[in-house]
PDB file of C-alpha atoms and ligand atoms in Angstrom:
ATOM      1  CA  UNK A   1      17.954   6.667  39.919  1.00  0.00           C
ATOM      2  CA  UNK A   2      16.194   9.862  38.999  1.00  0.00           C
ATOM      3  CA  UNK A   3      12.640   9.665  37.761  1.00  0.00           C
ATOM      4  CA  UNK A   4      13.757  12.010  35.054  1.00  0.00           C
ATOM      5  CA  UNK A   5      16.423   9.672  33.815  1.00  0.00           C
ATOM      6  CA  UNK A   6      16.363   9.854  30.035  1.00  0.00           C
ATOM      7  CA  UNK A   7      15.778   6.151  29.592  1.00  0.00           C
ATOM      8  CA  UNK A   8      12.604   6.344  31.656  1.00  0.00           C
ATOM      9  CA  UNK A   9      11.215   9.503  30.152  1.00  0.00           C
ATOM     10  CA  UNK A  10       8.161   9.371  27.959  1.00  0.00           C
ATOM     11  CA  UNK A  11       9.942  11.286  25.221  1.00  0.00           C
ATOM     12  CA  UNK A  12      12.581   8.676  24.925  1.00  0.00           C
ATOM     13  CA  UNK A  13      10.095   5.814  25.061  1.00  0.00           C
ATOM     14  CA  UNK A  14       8.625   7.299  21.903  1.00  0.00           C
ATOM     15  CA  UNK A  15      12.109   7.480  20.392  1.00  0.00           C
ATOM     16  CA  UNK A  16      12.083  11.252  20.266  1.00  0.00           C
ATOM     17  CA  UNK A  17      15.676  11.730  21.339  1.00  0.00           C
ATOM     18  CA  UNK A  18      17.752   8.766  20.348  1.00  0.00           C
ATOM     19  CA  UNK A  19      17.114   6.880  17.123  1.00  0.00           C
ATOM     20  CA  UNK A  20      18.747   3.779  18.599  1.00  0.00           C
ATOM     21  CA  UNK A  21      15.936   3.752  21.158  1.00  0.00           C
ATOM     22  CA  UNK A  22      13.332   4.135  18.466  1.00  0.00           C
ATOM     23  CA  UNK A  23      10.392   1.792  19.143  1.00  0.00           C
ATOM     24  CA  UNK A  24      10.421  -1.002  16.620  1.00  0.00           C
ATOM     25  CA  UNK A  25       6.646  -1.300  16.657  1.00  0.00           C
ATOM     26  CA  UNK A  26       6.546   1.463  14.079  1.00  0.00           C
ATOM     27  CA  UNK A  27       8.321  -0.956  11.769  1.00  0.00           C
ATOM     28  CA  UNK A  28       6.644  -4.127  12.954  1.00  0.00           C
ATOM     29  CA  UNK A  29       7.216  -6.921  10.436  1.00  0.00           C
ATOM     30  CA  UNK A  30      10.331  -5.348   8.909  1.00  0.00           C
ATOM     31  CA  UNK A  31      13.169  -7.787   8.189  1.00  0.00           C
ATOM     32  CA  UNK A  32      15.769  -5.077   8.818  1.00  0.00           C
ATOM     33  CA  UNK A  33      16.238  -1.387   9.484  1.00  0.00           C
ATOM     34  CA  UNK A  34      19.122   0.891   8.553  1.00  0.00           C
ATOM     35  CA  UNK A  35      19.343   3.180  11.573  1.00  0.00           C
ATOM     36  CA  UNK A  36      22.126   5.189   9.918  1.00  0.00           C
ATOM     37  CA  UNK A  37      19.609   6.385   7.318  1.00  0.00           C
ATOM     38  CA  UNK A  38      17.318   7.945   9.928  1.00  0.00           C
ATOM     39  CA  UNK A  39      15.984  11.427   9.279  1.00  0.00           C
ATOM     40  CA  UNK A  40      13.889  13.607  11.583  1.00  0.00           C
ATOM     41  CA  UNK A  41      10.167  13.772  10.961  1.00  0.00           C
ATOM     42  CA  UNK A  42       8.034  16.886  11.162  1.00  0.00           C
ATOM     43  CA  UNK A  43       5.448  15.567  13.601  1.00  0.00           C
ATOM     44  CA  UNK A  44       3.248  18.637  13.158  1.00  0.00           C
ATOM     45  CA  UNK A  45       2.339  17.349   9.714  1.00  0.00           C
ATOM     46  CA  UNK A  46       1.452  13.821  10.880  1.00  0.00           C
ATOM     47  CA  UNK A  47      -1.844  12.203  11.753  1.00  0.00           C
ATOM     48  CA  UNK A  48      -1.548  10.514  15.154  1.00  0.00           C
ATOM     49  CA  UNK A  49      -3.455  10.227  18.384  1.00  0.00           C
ATOM     50  CA  UNK A  50      -0.810   9.600  21.057  1.00  0.00           C
ATOM     51  CA  UNK A  51       2.613   8.744  19.670  1.00  0.00           C
ATOM     52  CA  UNK A  52       3.949  10.331  16.464  1.00  0.00           C
ATOM     53  CA  UNK A  53       6.728   8.944  14.295  1.00  0.00           C
ATOM     54  CA  UNK A  54       9.824  10.927  15.206  1.00  0.00           C
ATOM     55  CA  UNK A  55      12.057   9.323  12.608  1.00  0.00           C
ATOM     56  CA  UNK A  56      11.862   7.987   9.083  1.00  0.00           C
ATOM     57  CA  UNK A  57      14.229   5.093   8.555  1.00  0.00           C
ATOM     58  CA  UNK A  58      14.950   2.920   5.507  1.00  0.00           C
ATOM     59  CA  UNK A  59      13.268  -0.388   6.285  1.00  0.00           C
ATOM     60  CA  UNK A  60      12.977  -3.662   4.396  1.00  0.00           C
ATOM     61  CA  UNK A  61       9.832  -5.770   4.259  1.00  0.00           C
ATOM     62  CA  UNK A  62       8.735  -8.922   2.454  1.00  0.00           C
ATOM     63  CA  UNK A  63       6.045  -8.261  -0.159  1.00  0.00           C
ATOM     64  CA  UNK A  64       2.857 -10.196   0.599  1.00  0.00           C
ATOM     65  CA  UNK A  65       2.213 -10.742  -3.096  1.00  0.00           C
ATOM     66  CA  UNK A  66       5.548 -11.647  -4.749  1.00  0.00           C
ATOM     67  CA  UNK A  67       7.428 -12.507  -1.504  1.00  0.00           C
ATOM     68  CA  UNK A  68      10.433 -10.428  -2.594  1.00  0.00           C
ATOM     69  CA  UNK A  69      12.213  -8.126  -0.180  1.00  0.00           C
ATOM     70  CA  UNK A  70      11.662  -4.425  -0.818  1.00  0.00           C
ATOM     71  CA  UNK A  71      12.822  -1.178   0.726  1.00  0.00           C
ATOM     72  CA  UNK A  72      10.327   1.199   2.249  1.00  0.00           C
ATOM     73  CA  UNK A  73      12.502   4.279   1.995  1.00  0.00           C
ATOM     74  CA  UNK A  74      12.653   7.194   4.398  1.00  0.00           C
ATOM     75  CA  UNK A  75      11.529   9.683   1.733  1.00  0.00           C
ATOM     76  CA  UNK A  76       8.524   7.518   0.875  1.00  0.00           C
ATOM     77  CA  UNK A  77       7.663   7.475   4.564  1.00  0.00           C
ATOM     78  CA  UNK A  78       7.937  11.238   4.711  1.00  0.00           C
ATOM     79  CA  UNK A  79       5.565  11.469   1.769  1.00  0.00           C
ATOM     80  CA  UNK A  80       3.029   9.064   3.301  1.00  0.00           C
ATOM     81  CA  UNK A  81       2.945  10.691   6.708  1.00  0.00           C
ATOM     82  CA  UNK A  82       3.517  14.363   5.888  1.00  0.00           C
ATOM     83  CA  UNK A  83       1.992  14.803   2.432  1.00  0.00           C
ATOM     84  CA  UNK A  84      -0.534  12.035   1.859  1.00  0.00           C
ATOM     85  CA  UNK A  85      -2.046  12.196   5.347  1.00  0.00           C
ATOM     86  CA  UNK A  86      -1.562   8.498   6.075  1.00  0.00           C
ATOM     87  CA  UNK A  87      -2.100   7.568   9.727  1.00  0.00           C
ATOM     88  CA  UNK A  88       1.250   7.022  11.524  1.00  0.00           C
ATOM     89  CA  UNK A  89       0.699   3.342  12.269  1.00  0.00           C
ATOM     90  CA  UNK A  90       0.534   2.360   8.606  1.00  0.00           C
ATOM     91  CA  UNK A  91       3.186   0.086   7.100  1.00  0.00           C
ATOM     92  CA  UNK A  92       3.491  -1.214   3.546  1.00  0.00           C
ATOM     93  CA  UNK A  93       2.501  -4.762   2.667  1.00  0.00           C
ATOM     94  CA  UNK A  94       3.282  -4.691  -1.068  1.00  0.00           C
ATOM     95  CA  UNK A  95       6.367  -3.730  -3.076  1.00  0.00           C
ATOM     96  CA  UNK A  96       5.952  -0.896  -5.567  1.00  0.00           C
ATOM     97  CA  UNK A  97       5.345  -3.158  -8.602  1.00  0.00           C
ATOM     98  CA  UNK A  98       2.734  -5.236  -6.811  1.00  0.00           C
ATOM     99  CA  UNK A  99       1.120  -2.112  -5.442  1.00  0.00           C
ATOM    100  CA  UNK A 100       0.849  -0.622  -8.947  1.00  0.00           C
ATOM    101  CA  UNK A 101      -0.676  -3.867 -10.215  1.00  0.00           C
ATOM    102  CA  UNK A 102      -3.093  -3.866  -7.296  1.00  0.00           C
ATOM    103  CA  UNK A 103      -4.147  -0.294  -8.140  1.00  0.00           C
ATOM    104  CA  UNK A 104      -4.645  -1.165 -11.803  1.00  0.00           C
ATOM    105  CA  UNK A 105      -6.693  -4.226 -10.864  1.00  0.00           C
ATOM    106  CA  UNK A 106      -8.889  -2.088  -8.640  1.00  0.00           C
ATOM    107  CA  UNK A 107      -9.503   0.389 -11.479  1.00  0.00           C
ATOM    108  CA  UNK A 108     -10.303  -2.367 -13.976  1.00  0.00           C
ATOM    109  CA  UNK A 109     -12.601  -4.102 -11.522  1.00  0.00           C
ATOM    110  CA  UNK A 110     -14.456  -0.837 -10.967  1.00  0.00           C
ATOM    111  CA  UNK A 111     -14.814  -0.281 -14.710  1.00  0.00           C
ATOM    112  CA  UNK A 112     -16.027  -3.852 -15.134  1.00  0.00           C
ATOM    113  CA  UNK A 113     -18.623  -3.470 -12.380  1.00  0.00           C
ATOM    114  CA  UNK A 114     -19.985  -0.259 -13.892  1.00  0.00           C
ATOM    115  CA  UNK A 115     -20.085  -1.340 -17.550  1.00  0.00           C
ATOM    116  CA  UNK A 116     -20.527  -5.102 -17.742  1.00  0.00           C
ATOM    117  CA  UNK A 117     -24.342  -5.010 -17.672  1.00  0.00           C
ATOM    118  CA  UNK A 118     -24.510  -2.391 -20.395  1.00  0.00           C
ATOM    119  CA  UNK A 119     -21.899  -4.040 -22.601  1.00  0.00           C
ATOM    120  CA  UNK A 120     -23.701  -7.411 -22.553  1.00  0.00           C
ATOM    121  CA  UNK A 121     -26.898  -5.912 -24.003  1.00  0.00           C
ATOM    122  CA  UNK A 122     -27.378  -7.056 -27.575  1.00  0.00           C
ATOM    123  CA  UNK A 123     -27.736  -3.487 -28.880  1.00  0.00           C
ATOM    124  CA  UNK A 124     -24.676  -2.029 -27.123  1.00  0.00           C
ATOM    125  CA  UNK A 125     -21.826  -0.771 -29.340  1.00  0.00           C
ATOM    126  CA  UNK A 126     -19.180  -3.251 -30.518  1.00  0.00           C
ATOM    127  CA  UNK A 127     -16.477  -0.893 -29.193  1.00  0.00           C
ATOM    128  CA  UNK A 128     -17.849  -1.189 -25.677  1.00  0.00           C
ATOM    129  CA  UNK A 129     -18.030  -4.985 -25.893  1.00  0.00           C
ATOM    130  CA  UNK A 130     -14.438  -5.089 -27.112  1.00  0.00           C
ATOM    131  CA  UNK A 131     -13.290  -2.762 -24.347  1.00  0.00           C
ATOM    132  CA  UNK A 132     -14.980  -4.933 -21.738  1.00  0.00           C
ATOM    133  CA  UNK A 133     -13.328  -8.011 -23.200  1.00  0.00           C
ATOM    134  CA  UNK A 134      -9.915  -6.296 -23.046  1.00  0.00           C
ATOM    135  CA  UNK A 135     -10.648  -5.258 -19.464  1.00  0.00           C
ATOM    136  CA  UNK A 136     -11.388  -8.843 -18.451  1.00  0.00           C
ATOM    137  CA  UNK A 137      -8.285 -10.153 -20.224  1.00  0.00           C
ATOM    138  CA  UNK A 138      -6.094  -7.586 -18.492  1.00  0.00           C
ATOM    139  CA  UNK A 139      -7.712  -8.434 -15.150  1.00  0.00           C
ATOM    140  CA  UNK A 140      -6.803 -12.048 -15.728  1.00  0.00           C
ATOM    141  CA  UNK A 141      -3.185 -11.113 -16.546  1.00  0.00           C
ATOM    142  CA  UNK A 142      -2.919  -9.149 -13.299  1.00  0.00           C
ATOM    143  CA  UNK A 143      -4.554 -11.726 -11.063  1.00  0.00           C
ATOM    144  CA  UNK A 144      -2.674 -14.427  -9.226  1.00  0.00           C
ATOM    145  CA  UNK A 145      -5.842 -16.515  -8.841  1.00  0.00           C
ATOM    146  CA  UNK A 146      -8.312 -17.459 -11.551  1.00  0.00           C
ATOM    147  CA  UNK A 147     -11.152 -15.023 -12.107  1.00  0.00           C
ATOM    148  CA  UNK A 148     -14.589 -15.667 -10.580  1.00  0.00           C
ATOM    149  CA  UNK A 149     -16.867 -17.959 -12.603  1.00  0.00           C
ATOM    150  CA  UNK A 150     -19.317 -15.138 -13.314  1.00  0.00           C
ATOM    151  CA  UNK A 151     -16.640 -13.035 -15.013  1.00  0.00           C
ATOM    152  CA  UNK A 152     -15.503 -16.014 -17.101  1.00  0.00           C
ATOM    153  CA  UNK A 153     -19.089 -16.596 -18.234  1.00  0.00           C
ATOM    154  CA  UNK A 154     -19.517 -12.940 -19.145  1.00  0.00           C
ATOM    155  CA  UNK A 155     -16.280 -13.050 -21.122  1.00  0.00           C
ATOM    156  CA  UNK A 156     -17.557 -16.043 -23.059  1.00  0.00           C
ATOM    157  CA  UNK A 157     -20.842 -14.210 -23.744  1.00  0.00           C
ATOM    158  CA  UNK A 158     -18.958 -11.163 -25.023  1.00  0.00           C
ATOM    159  CA  UNK A 159     -16.754 -13.335 -27.258  1.00  0.00           C
ATOM    160  CA  UNK A 160     -19.830 -15.023 -28.712  1.00  0.00           C
ATOM    161  CA  UNK A 161     -21.452 -11.674 -29.410  1.00  0.00           C
ATOM    162  CA  UNK A 162     -18.294 -10.372 -31.117  1.00  0.00           C
ATOM    163  CA  UNK A 163     -17.982 -13.350 -33.474  1.00  0.00           C
TER     164      UNK A 163
HETATM  165 ZN1   ZN B   1       5.778  -7.588  -4.737  1.00  0.00          ZN
END
């Protein structure tokens, strides 16, 4: 057998030539792949060290938050790896809805961290206290676990001040 046999060549080990030979480690954790959806990637736009992603392929994963199956579509992959500059090994762990909720939670948590001290001061504006209260309530809505004790205590303090 020739050393240059396609099956042995480095290019094919990276799945460059044949999508059916595409290494599944790029989709590690996926419950299924639709190889017929495969589109060519522009590897010059990707961030990688050794092996680029040669193909984008519709792939289905289980969301870590809601445990529903979701599709990580080829066009989303193209966006991640060619527009957003995401490193080629990345894979999604959340469905779109859970990801949006996660982003909102992060924003609210940031706002809480910055403003909670100020809003608890007795002379701070009522509007700020109310906003902080709304922020905490929304955080609670978005959280799967109960909020930390400290946040609950601060909410109670704000409610007392707003009476
Ligand atoms: Zn989800």
